[in-house]
Tab-separated table of C-alpha atoms in Angstrom:
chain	number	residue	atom	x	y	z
A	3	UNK	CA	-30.071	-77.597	-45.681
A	4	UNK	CA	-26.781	-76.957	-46.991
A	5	UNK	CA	-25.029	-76.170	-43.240
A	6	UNK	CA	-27.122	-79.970	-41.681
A	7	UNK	CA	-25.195	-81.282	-45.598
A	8	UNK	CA	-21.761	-80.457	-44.475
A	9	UNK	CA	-22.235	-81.283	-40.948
A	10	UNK	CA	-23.458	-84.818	-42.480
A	11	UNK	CA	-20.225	-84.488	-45.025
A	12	UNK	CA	-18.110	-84.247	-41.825
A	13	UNK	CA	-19.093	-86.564	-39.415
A	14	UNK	CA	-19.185	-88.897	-42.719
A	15	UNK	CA	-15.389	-88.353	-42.474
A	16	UNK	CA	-15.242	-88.595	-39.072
A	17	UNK	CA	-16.998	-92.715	-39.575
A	18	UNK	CA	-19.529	-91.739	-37.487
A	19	UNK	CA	-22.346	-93.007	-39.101
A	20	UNK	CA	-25.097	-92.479	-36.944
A	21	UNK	CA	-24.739	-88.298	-36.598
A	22	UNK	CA	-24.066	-88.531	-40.287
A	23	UNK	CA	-26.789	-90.153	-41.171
A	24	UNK	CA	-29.248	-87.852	-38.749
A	25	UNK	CA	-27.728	-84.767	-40.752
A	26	UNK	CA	-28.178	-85.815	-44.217
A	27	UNK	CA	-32.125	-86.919	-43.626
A	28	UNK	CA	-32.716	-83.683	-41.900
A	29	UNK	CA	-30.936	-81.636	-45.195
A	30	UNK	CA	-33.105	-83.991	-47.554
A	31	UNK	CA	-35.991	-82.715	-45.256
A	32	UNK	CA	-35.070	-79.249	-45.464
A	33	UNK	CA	-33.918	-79.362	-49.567
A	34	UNK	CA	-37.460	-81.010	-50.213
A	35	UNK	CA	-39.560	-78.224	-48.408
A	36	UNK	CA	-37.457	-75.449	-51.009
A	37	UNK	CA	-37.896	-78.096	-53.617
A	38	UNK	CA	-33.592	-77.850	-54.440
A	39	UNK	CA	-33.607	-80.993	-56.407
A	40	UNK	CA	-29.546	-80.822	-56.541
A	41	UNK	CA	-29.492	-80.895	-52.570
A	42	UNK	CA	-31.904	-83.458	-52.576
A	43	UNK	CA	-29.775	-85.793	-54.786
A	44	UNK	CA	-26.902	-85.322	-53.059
A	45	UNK	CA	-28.192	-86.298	-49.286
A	46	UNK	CA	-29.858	-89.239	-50.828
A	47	UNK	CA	-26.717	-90.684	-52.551
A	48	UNK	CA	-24.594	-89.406	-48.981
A	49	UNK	CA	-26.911	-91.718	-47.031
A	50	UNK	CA	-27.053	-94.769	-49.599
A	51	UNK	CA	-23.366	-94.567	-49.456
A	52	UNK	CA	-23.432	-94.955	-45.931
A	53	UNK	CA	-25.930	-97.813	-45.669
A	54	UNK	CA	-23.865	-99.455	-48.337
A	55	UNK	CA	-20.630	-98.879	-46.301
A	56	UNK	CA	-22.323	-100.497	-43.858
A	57	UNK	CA	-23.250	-103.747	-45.517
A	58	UNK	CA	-26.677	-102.361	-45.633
A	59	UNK	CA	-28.077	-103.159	-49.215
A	60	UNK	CA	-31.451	-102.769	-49.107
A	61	UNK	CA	-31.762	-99.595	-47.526
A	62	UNK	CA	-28.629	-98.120	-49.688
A	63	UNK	CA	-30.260	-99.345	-53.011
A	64	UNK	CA	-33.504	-97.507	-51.616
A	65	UNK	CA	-31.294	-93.918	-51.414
A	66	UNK	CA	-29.191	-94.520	-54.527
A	67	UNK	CA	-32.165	-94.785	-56.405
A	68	UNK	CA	-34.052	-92.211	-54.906
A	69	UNK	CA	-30.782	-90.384	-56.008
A	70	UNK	CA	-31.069	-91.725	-59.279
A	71	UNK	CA	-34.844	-90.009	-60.124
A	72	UNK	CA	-33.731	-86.659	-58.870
A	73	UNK	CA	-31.157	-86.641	-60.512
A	74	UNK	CA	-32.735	-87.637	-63.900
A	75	UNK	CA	-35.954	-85.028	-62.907
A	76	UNK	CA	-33.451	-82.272	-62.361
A	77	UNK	CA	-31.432	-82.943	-65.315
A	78	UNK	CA	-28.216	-83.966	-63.485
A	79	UNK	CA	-27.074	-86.551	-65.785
A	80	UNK	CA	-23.481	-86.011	-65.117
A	81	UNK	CA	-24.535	-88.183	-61.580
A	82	UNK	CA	-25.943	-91.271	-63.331
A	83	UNK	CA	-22.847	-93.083	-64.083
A	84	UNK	CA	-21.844	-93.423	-60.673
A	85	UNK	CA	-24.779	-94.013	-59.019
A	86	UNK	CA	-25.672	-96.513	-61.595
A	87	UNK	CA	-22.858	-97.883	-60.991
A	88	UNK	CA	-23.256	-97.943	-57.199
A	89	UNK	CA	-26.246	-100.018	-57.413
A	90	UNK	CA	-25.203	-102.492	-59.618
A	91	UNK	CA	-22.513	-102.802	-57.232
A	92	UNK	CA	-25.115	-103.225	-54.316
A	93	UNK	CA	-26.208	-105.594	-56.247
A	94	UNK	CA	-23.308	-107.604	-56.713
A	95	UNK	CA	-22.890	-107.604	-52.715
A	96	UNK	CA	-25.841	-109.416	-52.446
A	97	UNK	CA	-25.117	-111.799	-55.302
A	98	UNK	CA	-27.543	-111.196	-57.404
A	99	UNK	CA	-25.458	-110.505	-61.087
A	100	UNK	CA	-28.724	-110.674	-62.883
A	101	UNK	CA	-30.282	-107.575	-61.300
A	102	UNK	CA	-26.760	-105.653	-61.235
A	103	UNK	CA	-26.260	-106.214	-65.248
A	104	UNK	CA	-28.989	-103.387	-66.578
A	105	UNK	CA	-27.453	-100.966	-63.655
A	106	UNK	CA	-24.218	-101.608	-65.283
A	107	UNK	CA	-25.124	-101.096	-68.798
A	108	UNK	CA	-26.990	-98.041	-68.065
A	109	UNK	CA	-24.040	-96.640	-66.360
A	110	UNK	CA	-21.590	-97.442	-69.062
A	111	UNK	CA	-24.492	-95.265	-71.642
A	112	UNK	CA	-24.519	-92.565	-69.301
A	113	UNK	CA	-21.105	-92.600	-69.309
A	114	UNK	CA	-20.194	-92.673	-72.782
A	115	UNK	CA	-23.234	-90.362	-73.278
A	116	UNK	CA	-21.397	-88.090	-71.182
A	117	UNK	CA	-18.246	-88.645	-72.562
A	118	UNK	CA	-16.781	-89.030	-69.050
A	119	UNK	CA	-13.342	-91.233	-69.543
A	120	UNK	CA	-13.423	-91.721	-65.932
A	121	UNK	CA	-16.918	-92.794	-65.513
A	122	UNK	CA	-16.536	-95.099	-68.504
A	123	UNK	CA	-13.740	-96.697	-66.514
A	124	UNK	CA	-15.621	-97.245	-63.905
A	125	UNK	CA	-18.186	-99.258	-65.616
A	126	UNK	CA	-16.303	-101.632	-67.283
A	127	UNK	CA	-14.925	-102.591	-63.930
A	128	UNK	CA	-18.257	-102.931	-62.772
A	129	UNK	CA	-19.276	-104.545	-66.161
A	130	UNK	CA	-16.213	-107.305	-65.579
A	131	UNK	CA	-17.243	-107.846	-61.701
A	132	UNK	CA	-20.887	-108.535	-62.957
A	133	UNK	CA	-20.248	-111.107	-66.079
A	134	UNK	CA	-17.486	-112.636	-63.985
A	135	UNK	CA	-20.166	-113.327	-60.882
A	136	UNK	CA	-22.901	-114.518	-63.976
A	137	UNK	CA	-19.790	-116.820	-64.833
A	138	UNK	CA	-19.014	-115.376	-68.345
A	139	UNK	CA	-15.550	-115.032	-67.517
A	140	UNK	CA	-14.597	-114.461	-71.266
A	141	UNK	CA	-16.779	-111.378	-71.659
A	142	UNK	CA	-15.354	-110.430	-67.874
A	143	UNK	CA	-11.692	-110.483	-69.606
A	144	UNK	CA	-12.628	-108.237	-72.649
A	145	UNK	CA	-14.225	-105.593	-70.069
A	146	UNK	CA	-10.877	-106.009	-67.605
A	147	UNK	CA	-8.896	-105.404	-70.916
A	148	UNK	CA	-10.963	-102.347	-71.338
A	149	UNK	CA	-10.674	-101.510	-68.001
A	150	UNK	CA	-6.832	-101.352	-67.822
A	151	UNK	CA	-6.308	-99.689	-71.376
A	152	UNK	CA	-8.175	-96.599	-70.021
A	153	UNK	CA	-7.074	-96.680	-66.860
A	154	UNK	CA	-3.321	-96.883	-68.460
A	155	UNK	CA	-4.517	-94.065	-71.041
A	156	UNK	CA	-6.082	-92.278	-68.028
A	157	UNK	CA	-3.265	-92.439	-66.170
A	158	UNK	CA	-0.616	-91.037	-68.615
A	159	UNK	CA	-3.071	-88.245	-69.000
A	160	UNK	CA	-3.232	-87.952	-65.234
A	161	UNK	CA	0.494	-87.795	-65.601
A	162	UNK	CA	1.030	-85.794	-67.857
A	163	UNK	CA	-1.470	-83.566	-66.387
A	164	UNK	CA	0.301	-83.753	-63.733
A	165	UNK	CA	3.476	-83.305	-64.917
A	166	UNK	CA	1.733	-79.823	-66.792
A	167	UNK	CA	0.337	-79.063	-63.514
A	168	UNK	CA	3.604	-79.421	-61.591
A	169	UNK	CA	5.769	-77.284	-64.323
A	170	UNK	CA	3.366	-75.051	-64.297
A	171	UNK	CA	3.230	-74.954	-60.324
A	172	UNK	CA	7.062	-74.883	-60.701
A	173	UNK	CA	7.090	-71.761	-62.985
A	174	UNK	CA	4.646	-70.142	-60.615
A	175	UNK	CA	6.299	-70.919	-57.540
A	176	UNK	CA	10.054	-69.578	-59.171
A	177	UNK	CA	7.622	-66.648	-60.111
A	178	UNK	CA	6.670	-65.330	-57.064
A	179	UNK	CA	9.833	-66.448	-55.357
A	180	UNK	CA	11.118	-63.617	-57.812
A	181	UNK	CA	8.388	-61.643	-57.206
A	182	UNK	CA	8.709	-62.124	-53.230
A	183	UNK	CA	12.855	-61.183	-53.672
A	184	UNK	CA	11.887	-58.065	-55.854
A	185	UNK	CA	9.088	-56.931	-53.005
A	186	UNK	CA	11.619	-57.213	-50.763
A	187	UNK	CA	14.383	-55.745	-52.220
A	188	UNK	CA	11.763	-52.992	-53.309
A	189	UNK	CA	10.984	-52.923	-49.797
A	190	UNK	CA	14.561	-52.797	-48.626
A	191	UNK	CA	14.852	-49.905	-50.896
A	192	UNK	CA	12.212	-47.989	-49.797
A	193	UNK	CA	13.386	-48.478	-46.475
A	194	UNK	CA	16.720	-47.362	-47.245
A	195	UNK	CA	15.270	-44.217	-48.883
A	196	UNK	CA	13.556	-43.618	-45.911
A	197	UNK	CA	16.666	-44.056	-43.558
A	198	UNK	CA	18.242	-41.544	-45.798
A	199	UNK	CA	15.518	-39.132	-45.776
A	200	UNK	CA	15.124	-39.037	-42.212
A	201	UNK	CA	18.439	-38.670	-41.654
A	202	UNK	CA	18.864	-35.918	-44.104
A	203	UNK	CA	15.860	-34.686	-42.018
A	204	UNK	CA	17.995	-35.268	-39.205
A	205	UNK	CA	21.530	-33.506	-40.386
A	206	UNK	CA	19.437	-30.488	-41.864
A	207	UNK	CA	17.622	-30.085	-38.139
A	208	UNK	CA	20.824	-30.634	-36.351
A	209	UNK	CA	22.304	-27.931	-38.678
A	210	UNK	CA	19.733	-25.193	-38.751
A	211	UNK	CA	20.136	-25.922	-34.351
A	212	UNK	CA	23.630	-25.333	-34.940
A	213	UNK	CA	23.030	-22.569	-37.218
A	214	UNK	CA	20.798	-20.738	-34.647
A	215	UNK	CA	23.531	-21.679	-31.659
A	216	UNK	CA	26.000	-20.175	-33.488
A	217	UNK	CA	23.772	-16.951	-34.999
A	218	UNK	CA	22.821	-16.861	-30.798
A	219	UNK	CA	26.375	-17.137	-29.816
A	220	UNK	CA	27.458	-14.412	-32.033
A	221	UNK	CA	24.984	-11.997	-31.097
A	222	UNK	CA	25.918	-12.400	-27.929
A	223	UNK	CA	29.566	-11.974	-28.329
A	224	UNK	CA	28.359	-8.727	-30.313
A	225	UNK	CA	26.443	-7.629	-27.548
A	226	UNK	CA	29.381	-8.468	-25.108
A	227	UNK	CA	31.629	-6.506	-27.140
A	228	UNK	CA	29.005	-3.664	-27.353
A	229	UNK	CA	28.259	-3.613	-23.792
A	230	UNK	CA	32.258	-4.186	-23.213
A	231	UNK	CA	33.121	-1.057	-25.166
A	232	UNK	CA	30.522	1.062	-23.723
A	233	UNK	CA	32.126	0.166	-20.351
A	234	UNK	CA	35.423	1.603	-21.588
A	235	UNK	CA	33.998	4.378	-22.809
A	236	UNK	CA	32.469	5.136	-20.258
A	237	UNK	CA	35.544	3.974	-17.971
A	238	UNK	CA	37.183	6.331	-20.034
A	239	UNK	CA	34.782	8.932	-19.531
A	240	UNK	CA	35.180	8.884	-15.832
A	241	UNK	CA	38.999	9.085	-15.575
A	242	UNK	CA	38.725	12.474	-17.404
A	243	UNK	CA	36.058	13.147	-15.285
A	244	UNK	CA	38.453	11.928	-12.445
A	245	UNK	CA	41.621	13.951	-14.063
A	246	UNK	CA	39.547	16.973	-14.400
A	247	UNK	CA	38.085	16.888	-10.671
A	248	UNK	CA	41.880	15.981	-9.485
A	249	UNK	CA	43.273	18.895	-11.755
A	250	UNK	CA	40.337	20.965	-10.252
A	251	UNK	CA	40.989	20.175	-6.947
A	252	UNK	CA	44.942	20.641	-7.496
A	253	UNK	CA	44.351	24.147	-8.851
A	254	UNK	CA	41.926	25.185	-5.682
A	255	UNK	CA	44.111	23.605	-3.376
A	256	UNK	CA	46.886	25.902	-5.260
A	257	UNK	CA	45.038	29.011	-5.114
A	258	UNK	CA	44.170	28.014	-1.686
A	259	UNK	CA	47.934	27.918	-1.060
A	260	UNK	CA	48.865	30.876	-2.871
A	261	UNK	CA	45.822	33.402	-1.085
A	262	UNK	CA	47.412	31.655	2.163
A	263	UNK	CA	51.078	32.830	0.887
A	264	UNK	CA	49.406	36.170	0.075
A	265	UNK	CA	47.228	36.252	3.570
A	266	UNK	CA	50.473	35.634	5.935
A	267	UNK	CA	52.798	37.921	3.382
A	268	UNK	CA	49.915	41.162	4.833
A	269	UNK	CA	49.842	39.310	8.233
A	270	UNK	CA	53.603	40.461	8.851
A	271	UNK	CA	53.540	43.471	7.545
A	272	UNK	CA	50.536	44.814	9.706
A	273	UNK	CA	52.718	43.409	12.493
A	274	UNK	CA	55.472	45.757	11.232
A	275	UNK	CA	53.364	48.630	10.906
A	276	UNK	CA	51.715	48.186	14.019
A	277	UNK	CA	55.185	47.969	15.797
A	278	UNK	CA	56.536	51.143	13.790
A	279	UNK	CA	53.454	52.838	15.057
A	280	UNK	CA	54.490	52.048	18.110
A	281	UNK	CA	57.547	53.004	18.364
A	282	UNK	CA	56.496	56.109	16.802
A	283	UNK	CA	54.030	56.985	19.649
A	284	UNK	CA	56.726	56.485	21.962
A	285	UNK	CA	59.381	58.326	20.133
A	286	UNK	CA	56.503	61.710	20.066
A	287	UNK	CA	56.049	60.892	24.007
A	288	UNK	CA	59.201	61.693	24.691
């Protein structure tokens, strides 16, 4: 009921009658089977309205006050002024100011039952439009005098309403305008901190790297110098080694010498001894 309402409520909008109209009956048809007398109103005053709209009297005086008793049976009061008032109006379309006046006055006690300014306004319009049709144009002045004092009274209320509304709108606006800047310079913040952050995140893991290079670097250089003297010390090592095996060799290669000194020093004198003998044997020959 309430979905076929709004689709009625739109195409209502929209002028087109005919789908309006088709949408508000089926609601009414839908809000009487649940028995929601507030629904039920409502589609009947949508579709008078249209039928009136329409230069349709007859059949929008039927809806308004078909409007009008479920209203009253539901205890909708609030909705009697202007419906009321509606039909008097109808009324008055049709020229008939006699059968508009008791719709007008019972509008105007609903409305001052109510205590609806508005409302109240509204019927002493209606009240003027009727007494001025019957031809009482005296009693149509006093109710156009009415009408204008409180719609004048209405209005600077509406104004100054309005102005209230506006200040306040003003002081709500300039509110979250400073609200919005101080988000955003919160938010600036924050995203400054967390710039900073990550690039003290950053600097610290670009340091430890460089840290560690270094600590690597060093270690190696340690290493190198490690495995350099080692080298040398073992370089070292060898040349005595070497020195030794030359000094060695030197010293064989001078004893080798010296036995050779020694060995051709006994060649020559077996030489001599063997010539002496010799000569000796030849000496005892003779």
């Amino acid at each position: 009921g309430n979905i076929y309402n709004n689709l009625g409520a739109i195409y209502m909008e929209e002028n087109q009658r005919d789908s309006a109209l088709y949408f508000f009956k089926s609601a009414a048809a839908h809000f009487e089977k649940v028995d929601f007398k507030r629904g039920l109103g409502y589609c009947n005053y949508y579709t008078a309205y249209l039928y009136q709209r329409a230069n349709d009297h007859k059949a929008a005086l039927q809806y308004f006050e078909k409007a009008a008793d479920v209203f009253t049976k539901s205890n909708n009061l609030a909705e009697l002024p202007n419906i009321y008032n509606c039909i008097a109006e109808s009324h008055l379309q049709m020229k008939n100011p006699s059968l508009a006046m008791p719709f007008a006055k019972k509008a105007l006690d609903e409305a001052m039952k109510e205590r609806s300014l508005y409302d109240m306004k509204e019927s002493y319009n209606v009240m003027r439009q009727v007494y001025q049709q019957s031809g009482d144009h005296k009693t149509a002045l006093e109710y156009y005098e009415k009408y204008v004092d409180l719609k004048d009274s209405l209005f600077n209320t509406e104004s100054t309403a309005q102005m209230a509304e506006m200040q306040t709108k003003y002081e709500t606006d300039k509110k979250d305008a400073e609200n919005k800047l101080l988000q955003e310079k919160n938010e600036s913040n924050a995203k400054t901190i967390t710039q900073q952050r990550y690039f003290g995140i950053a600097v610290g893991v670009i340091c430890v790297l460089l840290i560690a290079f270094a600590i690597v670097i060093f270690r190696s250089n340690k290493q190198k110098q490690r495995i350099n003297l080692e080298l040398e010390r073992k370089n070292a090592l060898i040349e005595r080694q070497k020195n030794l095996v030359e000094e060695k060799q030197k010293e064989i290669l001078d004893s080798i010498h010296y036995a050779k000194r020694i060995q051709g020093s006994l060649l020559t004198s077996e030489k001599y001894i063997a010539r002496t003998l010799v000569r000796l044997a030849n000496s005892t020959k003779k």
